PDB file of C-alpha atoms in Angstrom:
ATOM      1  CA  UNK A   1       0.000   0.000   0.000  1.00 90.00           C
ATOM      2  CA  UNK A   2       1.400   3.011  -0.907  1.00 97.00           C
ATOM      3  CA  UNK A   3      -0.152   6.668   0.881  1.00 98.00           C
ATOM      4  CA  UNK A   4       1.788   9.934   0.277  1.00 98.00           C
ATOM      5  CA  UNK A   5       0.807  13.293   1.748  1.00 98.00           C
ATOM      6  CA  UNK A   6       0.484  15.210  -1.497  1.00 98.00           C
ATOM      7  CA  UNK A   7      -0.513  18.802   0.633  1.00 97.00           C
ATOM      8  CA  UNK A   8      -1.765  19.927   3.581  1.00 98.00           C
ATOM      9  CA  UNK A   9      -3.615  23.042   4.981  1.00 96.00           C
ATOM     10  CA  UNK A  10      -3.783  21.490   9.011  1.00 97.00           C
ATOM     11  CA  UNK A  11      -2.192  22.316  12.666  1.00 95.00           C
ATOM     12  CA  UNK A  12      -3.860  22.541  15.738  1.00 94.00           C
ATOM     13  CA  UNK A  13      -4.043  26.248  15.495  1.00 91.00           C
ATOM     14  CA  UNK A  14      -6.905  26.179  12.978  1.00 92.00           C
ATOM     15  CA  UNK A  15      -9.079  24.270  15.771  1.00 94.00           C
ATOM     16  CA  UNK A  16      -7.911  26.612  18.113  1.00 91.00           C
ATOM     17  CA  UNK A  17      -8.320  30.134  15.981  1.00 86.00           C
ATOM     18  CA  UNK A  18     -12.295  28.013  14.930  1.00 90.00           C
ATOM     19  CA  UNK A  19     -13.333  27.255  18.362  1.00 89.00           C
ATOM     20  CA  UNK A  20     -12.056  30.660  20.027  1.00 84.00           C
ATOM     21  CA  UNK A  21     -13.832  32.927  18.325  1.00 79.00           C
ATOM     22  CA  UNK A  22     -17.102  32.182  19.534  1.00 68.00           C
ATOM     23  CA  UNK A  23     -15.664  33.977  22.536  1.00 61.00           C
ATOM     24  CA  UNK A  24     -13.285  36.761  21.222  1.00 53.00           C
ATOM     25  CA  UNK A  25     -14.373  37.022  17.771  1.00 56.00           C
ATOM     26  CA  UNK A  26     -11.724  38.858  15.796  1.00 58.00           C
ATOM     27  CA  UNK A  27      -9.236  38.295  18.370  1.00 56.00           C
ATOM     28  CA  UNK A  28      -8.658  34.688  18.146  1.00 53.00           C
ATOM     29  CA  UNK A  29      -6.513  34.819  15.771  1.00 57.00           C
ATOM     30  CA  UNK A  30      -4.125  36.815  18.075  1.00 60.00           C
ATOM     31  CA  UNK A  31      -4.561  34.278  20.667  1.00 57.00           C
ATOM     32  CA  UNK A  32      -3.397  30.919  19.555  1.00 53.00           C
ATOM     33  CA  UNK A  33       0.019  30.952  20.524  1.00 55.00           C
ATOM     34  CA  UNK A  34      -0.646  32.807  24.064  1.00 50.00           C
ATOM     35  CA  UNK A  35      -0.491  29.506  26.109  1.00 52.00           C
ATOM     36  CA  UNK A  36       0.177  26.045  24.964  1.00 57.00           C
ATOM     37  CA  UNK A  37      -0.950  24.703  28.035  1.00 64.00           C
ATOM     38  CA  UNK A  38      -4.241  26.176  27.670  1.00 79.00           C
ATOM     39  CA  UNK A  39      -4.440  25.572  23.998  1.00 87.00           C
ATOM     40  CA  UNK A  40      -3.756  21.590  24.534  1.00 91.00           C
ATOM     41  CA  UNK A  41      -6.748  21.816  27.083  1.00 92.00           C
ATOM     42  CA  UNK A  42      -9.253  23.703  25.197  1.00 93.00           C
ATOM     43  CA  UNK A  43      -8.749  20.620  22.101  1.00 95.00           C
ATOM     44  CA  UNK A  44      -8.938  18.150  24.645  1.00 96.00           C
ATOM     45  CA  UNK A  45     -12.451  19.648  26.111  1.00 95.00           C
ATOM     46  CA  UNK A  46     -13.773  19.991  22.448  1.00 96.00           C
ATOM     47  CA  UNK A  47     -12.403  16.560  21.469  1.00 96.00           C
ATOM     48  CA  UNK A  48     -13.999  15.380  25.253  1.00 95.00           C
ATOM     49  CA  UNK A  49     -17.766  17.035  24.577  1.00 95.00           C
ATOM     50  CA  UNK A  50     -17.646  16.374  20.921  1.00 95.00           C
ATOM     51  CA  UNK A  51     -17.797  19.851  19.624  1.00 95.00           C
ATOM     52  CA  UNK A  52     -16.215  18.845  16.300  1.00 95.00           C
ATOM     53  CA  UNK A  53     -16.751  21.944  13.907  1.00 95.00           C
ATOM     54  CA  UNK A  54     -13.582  23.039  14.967  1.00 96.00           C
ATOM     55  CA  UNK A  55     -11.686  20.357  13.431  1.00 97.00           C
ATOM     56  CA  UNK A  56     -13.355  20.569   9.873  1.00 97.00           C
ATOM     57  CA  UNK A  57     -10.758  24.261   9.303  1.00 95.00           C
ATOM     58  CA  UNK A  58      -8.131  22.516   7.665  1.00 97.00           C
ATOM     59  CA  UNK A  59      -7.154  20.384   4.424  1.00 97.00           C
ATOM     60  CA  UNK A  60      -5.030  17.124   4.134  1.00 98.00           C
ATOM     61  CA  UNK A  61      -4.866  16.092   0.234  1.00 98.00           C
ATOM     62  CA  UNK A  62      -3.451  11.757   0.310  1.00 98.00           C
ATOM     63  CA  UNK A  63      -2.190  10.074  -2.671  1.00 98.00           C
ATOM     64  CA  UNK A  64      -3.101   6.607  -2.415  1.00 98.00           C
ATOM     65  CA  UNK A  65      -2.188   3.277  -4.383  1.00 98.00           C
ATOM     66  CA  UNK A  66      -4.269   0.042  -3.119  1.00 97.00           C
ATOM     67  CA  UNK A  67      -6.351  -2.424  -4.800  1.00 97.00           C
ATOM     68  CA  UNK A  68      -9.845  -1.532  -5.949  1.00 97.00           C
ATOM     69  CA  UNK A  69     -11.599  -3.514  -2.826  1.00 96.00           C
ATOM     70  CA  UNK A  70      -9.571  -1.552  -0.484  1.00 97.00           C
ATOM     71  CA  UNK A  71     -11.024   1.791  -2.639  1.00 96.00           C
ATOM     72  CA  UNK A  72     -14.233   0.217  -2.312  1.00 94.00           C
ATOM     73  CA  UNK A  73     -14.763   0.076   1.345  1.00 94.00           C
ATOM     74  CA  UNK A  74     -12.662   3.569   1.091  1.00 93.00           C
ATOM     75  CA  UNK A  75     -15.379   5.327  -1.020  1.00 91.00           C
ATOM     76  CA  UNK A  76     -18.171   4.342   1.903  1.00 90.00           C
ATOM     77  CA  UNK A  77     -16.858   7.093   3.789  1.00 91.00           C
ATOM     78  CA  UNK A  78     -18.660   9.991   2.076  1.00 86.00           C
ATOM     79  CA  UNK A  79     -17.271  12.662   3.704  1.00 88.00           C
ATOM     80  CA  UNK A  80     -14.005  13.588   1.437  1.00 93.00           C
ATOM     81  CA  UNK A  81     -13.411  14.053  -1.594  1.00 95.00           C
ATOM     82  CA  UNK A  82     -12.419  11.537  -4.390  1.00 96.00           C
ATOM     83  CA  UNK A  83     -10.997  11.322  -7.432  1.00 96.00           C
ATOM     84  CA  UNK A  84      -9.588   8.051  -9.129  1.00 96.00           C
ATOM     85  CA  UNK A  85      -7.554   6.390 -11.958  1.00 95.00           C
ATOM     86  CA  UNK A  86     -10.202   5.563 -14.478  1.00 95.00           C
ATOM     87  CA  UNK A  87     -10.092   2.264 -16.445  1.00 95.00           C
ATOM     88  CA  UNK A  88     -12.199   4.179 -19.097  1.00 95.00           C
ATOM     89  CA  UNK A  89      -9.603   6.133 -19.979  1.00 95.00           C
ATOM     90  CA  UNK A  90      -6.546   4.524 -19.766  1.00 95.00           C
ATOM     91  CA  UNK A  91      -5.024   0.787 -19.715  1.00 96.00           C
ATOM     92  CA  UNK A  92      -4.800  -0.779 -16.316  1.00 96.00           C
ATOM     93  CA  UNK A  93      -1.306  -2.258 -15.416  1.00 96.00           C
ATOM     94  CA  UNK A  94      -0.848  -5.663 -14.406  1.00 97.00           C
ATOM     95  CA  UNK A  95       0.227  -4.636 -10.671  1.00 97.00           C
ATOM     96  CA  UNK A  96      -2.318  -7.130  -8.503  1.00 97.00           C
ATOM     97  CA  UNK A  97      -2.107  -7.412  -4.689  1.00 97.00           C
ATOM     98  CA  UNK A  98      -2.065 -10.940  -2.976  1.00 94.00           C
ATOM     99  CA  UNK A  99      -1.514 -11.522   1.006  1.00 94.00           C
ATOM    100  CA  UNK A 100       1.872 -11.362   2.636  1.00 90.00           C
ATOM    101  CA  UNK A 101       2.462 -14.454   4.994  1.00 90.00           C
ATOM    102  CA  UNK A 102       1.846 -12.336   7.702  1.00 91.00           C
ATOM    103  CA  UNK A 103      -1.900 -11.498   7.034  1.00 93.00           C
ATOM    104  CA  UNK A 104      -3.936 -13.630   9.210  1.00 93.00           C
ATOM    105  CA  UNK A 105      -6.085 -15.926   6.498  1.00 93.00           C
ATOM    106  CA  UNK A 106      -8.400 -18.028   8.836  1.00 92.00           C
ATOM    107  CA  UNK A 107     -11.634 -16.440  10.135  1.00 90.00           C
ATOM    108  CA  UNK A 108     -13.243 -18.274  13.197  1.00 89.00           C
ATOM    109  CA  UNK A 109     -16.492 -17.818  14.451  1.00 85.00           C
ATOM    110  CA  UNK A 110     -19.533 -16.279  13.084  1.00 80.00           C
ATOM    111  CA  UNK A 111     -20.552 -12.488  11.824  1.00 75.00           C
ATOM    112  CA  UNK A 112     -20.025 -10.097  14.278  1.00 71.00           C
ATOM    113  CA  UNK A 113     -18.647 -12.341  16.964  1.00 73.00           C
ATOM    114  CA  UNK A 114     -14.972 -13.121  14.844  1.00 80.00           C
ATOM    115  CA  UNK A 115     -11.135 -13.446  14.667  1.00 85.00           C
ATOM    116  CA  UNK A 116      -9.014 -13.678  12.338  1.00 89.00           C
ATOM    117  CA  UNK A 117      -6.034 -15.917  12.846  1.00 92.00           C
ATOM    118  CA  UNK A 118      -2.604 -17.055  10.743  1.00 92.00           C
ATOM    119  CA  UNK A 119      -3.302 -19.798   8.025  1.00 92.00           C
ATOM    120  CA  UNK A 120      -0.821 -22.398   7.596  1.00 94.00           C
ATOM    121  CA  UNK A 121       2.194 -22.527   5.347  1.00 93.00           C
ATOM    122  CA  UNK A 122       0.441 -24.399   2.536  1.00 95.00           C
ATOM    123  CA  UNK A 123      -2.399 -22.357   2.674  1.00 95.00           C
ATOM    124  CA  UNK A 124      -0.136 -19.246   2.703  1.00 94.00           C
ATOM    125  CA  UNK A 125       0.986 -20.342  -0.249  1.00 95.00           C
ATOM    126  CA  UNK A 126      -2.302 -21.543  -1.740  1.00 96.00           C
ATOM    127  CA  UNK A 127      -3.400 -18.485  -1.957  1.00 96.00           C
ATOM    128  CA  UNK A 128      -0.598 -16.778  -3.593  1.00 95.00           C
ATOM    129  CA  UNK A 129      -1.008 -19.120  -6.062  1.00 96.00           C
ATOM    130  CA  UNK A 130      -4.132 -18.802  -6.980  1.00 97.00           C
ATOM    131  CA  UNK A 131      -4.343 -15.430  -6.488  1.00 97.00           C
ATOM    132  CA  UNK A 132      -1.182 -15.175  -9.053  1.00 97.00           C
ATOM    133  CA  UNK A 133      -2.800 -18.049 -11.402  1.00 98.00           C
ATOM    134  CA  UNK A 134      -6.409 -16.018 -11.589  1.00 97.00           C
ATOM    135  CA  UNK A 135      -4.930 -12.247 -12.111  1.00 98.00           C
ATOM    136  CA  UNK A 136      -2.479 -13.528 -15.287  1.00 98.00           C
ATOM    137  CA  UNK A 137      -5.276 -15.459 -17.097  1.00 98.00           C
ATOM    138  CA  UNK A 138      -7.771 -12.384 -16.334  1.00 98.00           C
ATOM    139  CA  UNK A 139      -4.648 -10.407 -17.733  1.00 98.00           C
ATOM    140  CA  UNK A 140      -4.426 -11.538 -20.668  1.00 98.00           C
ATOM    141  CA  UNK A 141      -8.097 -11.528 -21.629  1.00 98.00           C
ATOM    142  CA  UNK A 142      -8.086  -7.847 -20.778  1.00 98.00           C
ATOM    143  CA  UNK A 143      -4.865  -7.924 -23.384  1.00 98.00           C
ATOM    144  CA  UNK A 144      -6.552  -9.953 -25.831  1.00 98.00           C
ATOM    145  CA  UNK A 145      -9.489  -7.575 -26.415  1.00 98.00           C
ATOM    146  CA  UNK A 146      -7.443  -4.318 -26.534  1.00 98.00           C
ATOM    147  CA  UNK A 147      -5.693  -5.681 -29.120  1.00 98.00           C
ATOM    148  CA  UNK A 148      -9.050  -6.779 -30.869  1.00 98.00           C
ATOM    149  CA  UNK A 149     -10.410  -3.385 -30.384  1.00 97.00           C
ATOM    150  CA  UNK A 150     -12.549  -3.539 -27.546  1.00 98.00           C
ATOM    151  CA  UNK A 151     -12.817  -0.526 -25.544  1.00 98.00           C
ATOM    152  CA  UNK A 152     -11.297   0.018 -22.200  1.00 97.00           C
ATOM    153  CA  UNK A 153     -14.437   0.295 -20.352  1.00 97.00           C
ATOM    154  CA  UNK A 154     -15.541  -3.129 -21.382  1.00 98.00           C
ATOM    155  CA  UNK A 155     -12.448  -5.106 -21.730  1.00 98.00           C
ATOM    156  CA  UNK A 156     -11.730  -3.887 -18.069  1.00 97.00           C
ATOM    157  CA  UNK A 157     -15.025  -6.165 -16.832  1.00 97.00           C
ATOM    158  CA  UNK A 158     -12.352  -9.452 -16.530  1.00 97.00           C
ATOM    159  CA  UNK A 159      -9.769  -7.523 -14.147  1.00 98.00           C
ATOM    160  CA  UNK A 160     -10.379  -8.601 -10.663  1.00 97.00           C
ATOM    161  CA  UNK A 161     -11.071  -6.072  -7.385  1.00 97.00           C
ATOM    162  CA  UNK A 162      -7.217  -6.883  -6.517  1.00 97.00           C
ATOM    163  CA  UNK A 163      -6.167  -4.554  -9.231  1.00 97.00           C
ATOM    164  CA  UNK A 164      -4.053  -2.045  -8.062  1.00 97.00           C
ATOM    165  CA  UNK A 165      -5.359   1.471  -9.137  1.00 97.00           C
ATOM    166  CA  UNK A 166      -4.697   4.961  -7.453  1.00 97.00           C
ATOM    167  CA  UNK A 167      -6.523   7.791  -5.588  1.00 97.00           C
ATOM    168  CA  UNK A 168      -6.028  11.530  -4.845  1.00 98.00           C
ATOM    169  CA  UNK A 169      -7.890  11.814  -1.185  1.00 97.00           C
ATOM    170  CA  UNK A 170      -8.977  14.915   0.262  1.00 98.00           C
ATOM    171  CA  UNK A 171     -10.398  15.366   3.593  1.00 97.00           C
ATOM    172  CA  UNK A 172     -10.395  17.401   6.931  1.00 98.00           C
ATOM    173  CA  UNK A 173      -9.511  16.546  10.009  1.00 98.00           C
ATOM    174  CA  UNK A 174     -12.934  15.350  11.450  1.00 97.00           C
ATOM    175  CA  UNK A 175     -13.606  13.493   8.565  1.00 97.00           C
ATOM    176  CA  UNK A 176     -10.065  11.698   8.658  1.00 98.00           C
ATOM    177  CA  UNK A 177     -10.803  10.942  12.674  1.00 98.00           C
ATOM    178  CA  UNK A 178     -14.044   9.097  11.497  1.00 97.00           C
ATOM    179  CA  UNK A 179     -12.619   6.888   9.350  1.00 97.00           C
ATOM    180  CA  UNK A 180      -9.315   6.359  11.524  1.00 97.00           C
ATOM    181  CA  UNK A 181     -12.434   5.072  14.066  1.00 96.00           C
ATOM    182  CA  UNK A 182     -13.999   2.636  11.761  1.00 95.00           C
ATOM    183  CA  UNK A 183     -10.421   1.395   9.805  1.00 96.00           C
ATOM    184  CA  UNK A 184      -7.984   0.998  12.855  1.00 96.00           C
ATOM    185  CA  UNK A 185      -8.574  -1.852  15.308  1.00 93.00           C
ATOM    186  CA  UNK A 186      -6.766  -0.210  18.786  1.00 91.00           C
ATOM    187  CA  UNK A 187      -6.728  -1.568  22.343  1.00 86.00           C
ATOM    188  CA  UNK A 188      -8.929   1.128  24.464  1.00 83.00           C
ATOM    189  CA  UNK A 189     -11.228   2.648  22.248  1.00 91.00           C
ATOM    190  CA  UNK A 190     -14.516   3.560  23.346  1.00 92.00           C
ATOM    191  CA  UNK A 191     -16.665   1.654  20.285  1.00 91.00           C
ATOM    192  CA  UNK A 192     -14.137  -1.012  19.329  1.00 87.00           C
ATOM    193  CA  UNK A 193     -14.074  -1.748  15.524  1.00 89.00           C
ATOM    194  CA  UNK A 194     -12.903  -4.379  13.488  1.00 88.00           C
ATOM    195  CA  UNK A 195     -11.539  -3.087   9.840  1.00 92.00           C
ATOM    196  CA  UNK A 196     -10.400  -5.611   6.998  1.00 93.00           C
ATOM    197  CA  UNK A 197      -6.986  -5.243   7.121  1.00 94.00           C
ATOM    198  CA  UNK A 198      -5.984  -4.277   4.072  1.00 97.00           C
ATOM    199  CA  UNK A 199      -7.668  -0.849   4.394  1.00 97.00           C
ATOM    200  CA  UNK A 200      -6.409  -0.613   7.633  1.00 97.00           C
ATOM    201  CA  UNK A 201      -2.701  -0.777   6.251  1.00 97.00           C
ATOM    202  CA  UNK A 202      -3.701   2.562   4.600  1.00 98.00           C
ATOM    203  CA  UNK A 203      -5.408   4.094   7.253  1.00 98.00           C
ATOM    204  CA  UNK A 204      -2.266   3.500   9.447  1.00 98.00           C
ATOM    205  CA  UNK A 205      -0.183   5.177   7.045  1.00 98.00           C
ATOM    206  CA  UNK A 206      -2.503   8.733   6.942  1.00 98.00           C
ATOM    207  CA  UNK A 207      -2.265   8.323  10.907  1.00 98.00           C
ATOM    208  CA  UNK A 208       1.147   8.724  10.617  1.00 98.00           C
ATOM    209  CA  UNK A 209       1.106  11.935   8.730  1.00 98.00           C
ATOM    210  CA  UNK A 210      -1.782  13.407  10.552  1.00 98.00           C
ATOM    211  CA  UNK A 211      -0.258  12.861  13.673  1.00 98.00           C
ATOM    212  CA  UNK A 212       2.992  14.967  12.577  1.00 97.00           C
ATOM    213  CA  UNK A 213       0.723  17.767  11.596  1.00 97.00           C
ATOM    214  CA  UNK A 214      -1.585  17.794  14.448  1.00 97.00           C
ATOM    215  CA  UNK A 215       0.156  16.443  17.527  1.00 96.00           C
ATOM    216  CA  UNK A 216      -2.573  18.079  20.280  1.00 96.00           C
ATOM    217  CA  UNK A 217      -5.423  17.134  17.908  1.00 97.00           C
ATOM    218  CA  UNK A 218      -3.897  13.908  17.597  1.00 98.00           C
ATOM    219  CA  UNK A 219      -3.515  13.440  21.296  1.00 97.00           C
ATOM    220  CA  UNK A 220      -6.480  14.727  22.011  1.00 97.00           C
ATOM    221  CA  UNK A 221      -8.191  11.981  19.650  1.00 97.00           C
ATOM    222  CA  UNK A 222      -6.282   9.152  21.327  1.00 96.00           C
ATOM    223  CA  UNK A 223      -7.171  10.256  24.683  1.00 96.00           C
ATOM    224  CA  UNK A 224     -10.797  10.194  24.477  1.00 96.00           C
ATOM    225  CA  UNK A 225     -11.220   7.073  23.246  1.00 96.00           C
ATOM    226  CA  UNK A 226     -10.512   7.666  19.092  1.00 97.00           C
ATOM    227  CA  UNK A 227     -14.041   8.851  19.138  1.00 95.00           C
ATOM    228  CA  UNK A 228     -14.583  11.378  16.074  1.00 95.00           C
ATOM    229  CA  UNK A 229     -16.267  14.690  17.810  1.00 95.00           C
TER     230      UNK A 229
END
């Protein structure tokens, strides 16, 4: 999985600047370096009473690459904006994702009650082969009807949902906090959740970034739970 920061418009001061001039109007810009102290306290009592308007003044732009189901379960989060590689427009490249050996293959127990534990060796290795077997055939049918002619959009129909294809991702901080929630499986959150984790490979990496740009925010977030305000 690939996620680069392409830009970003984000730092705890544009919570702080937001939520501060409901008291001091004009002034609050003038105010957000006064007292760090105070400023890490005033994003932890939003954060902790879920006033989350504050958090939607800012702009983080992602560049992702994953395969299309990871995009998939991506685009159910309507709350950024989106715009993808198109297999209309231009020829799909043969890059196809199949498990490492360290993705857990083996789900026990029933929907909504489940784990997910390691698969053996030969099943490890199963699956790469299959998964390597199904995406060359699929391929070269997609091959064989460009060359014939066919159009993109319908010789694209064989390629499978592991096809790799790429994203530009833009989204504020709020809306990044609710889908860190739903895609990242932590110990102590208040509404545990329980992501595929593919998409949560991605996820990790924008946490990564975010928490760079926002470190009180990000604290803040951690703190109470990873509960988007």
């Amino acid at each position: 999985m690939t996620v680069e920061l392409v830009r970003a418009n984000a730092g705890d001061a544009d919570v702080l600047f937001a939520a501060r001039v409901s008291t001091k109007g004009e002034q609050s810009l003038e105010d957000v370096d006064a007292d760090a102290s105070k400023s890490a306290g005033l994003i932890n009592y939003l954060m902790r009473d879920r006033h989350g308007s504050p958090f939607e003044h800012n702009s983080m732009t992602f560049y992702v690459q994953a395969p299309i189901f990871v995009f998939r379960e991506f685009m159910r989060h309507r709350i950024a904006s989106y715009n993808e590689e198109s297999g209309r427009y231009r020829e799909l490249r043969p890059v196809f994702y199949y498990p490492g050996p360290d993705r857990n293959l083996i789900q026990q127990g029933k929907p909504g009650a489940y784990e997910f534990v390691p698969g053996t060796p030969e099943q490890t290795a199963l699956v790469e082969r299959e998964i390597k077997a199904s995406c060359t055939q699929a391929y070269q049918s997609y091959q064989r009807m460009l060359e014939a002619g066919i159009a993109r959009e319908v010789a694209r129909a064989v390629l499978p949902v592991t096809t790799y294809s790429s994203m530009y991702v833009t989204m504020n901080a709020r809306a990044l906090m609710n889908f860190l929630s739903l895609r990242t499986k932590r110990e102590g959150t208040h509404f545990p959740s329980f992501p595929q984790r593919e998409i949560e490979m991605v996820a990790e990496k924008m946490e990564d970034f975010w928490a760079d740009l926002m470190p009180l925010t990000y604290e803040a977030f951690n703190k109470n739970g990873r509960v988007a305000p």
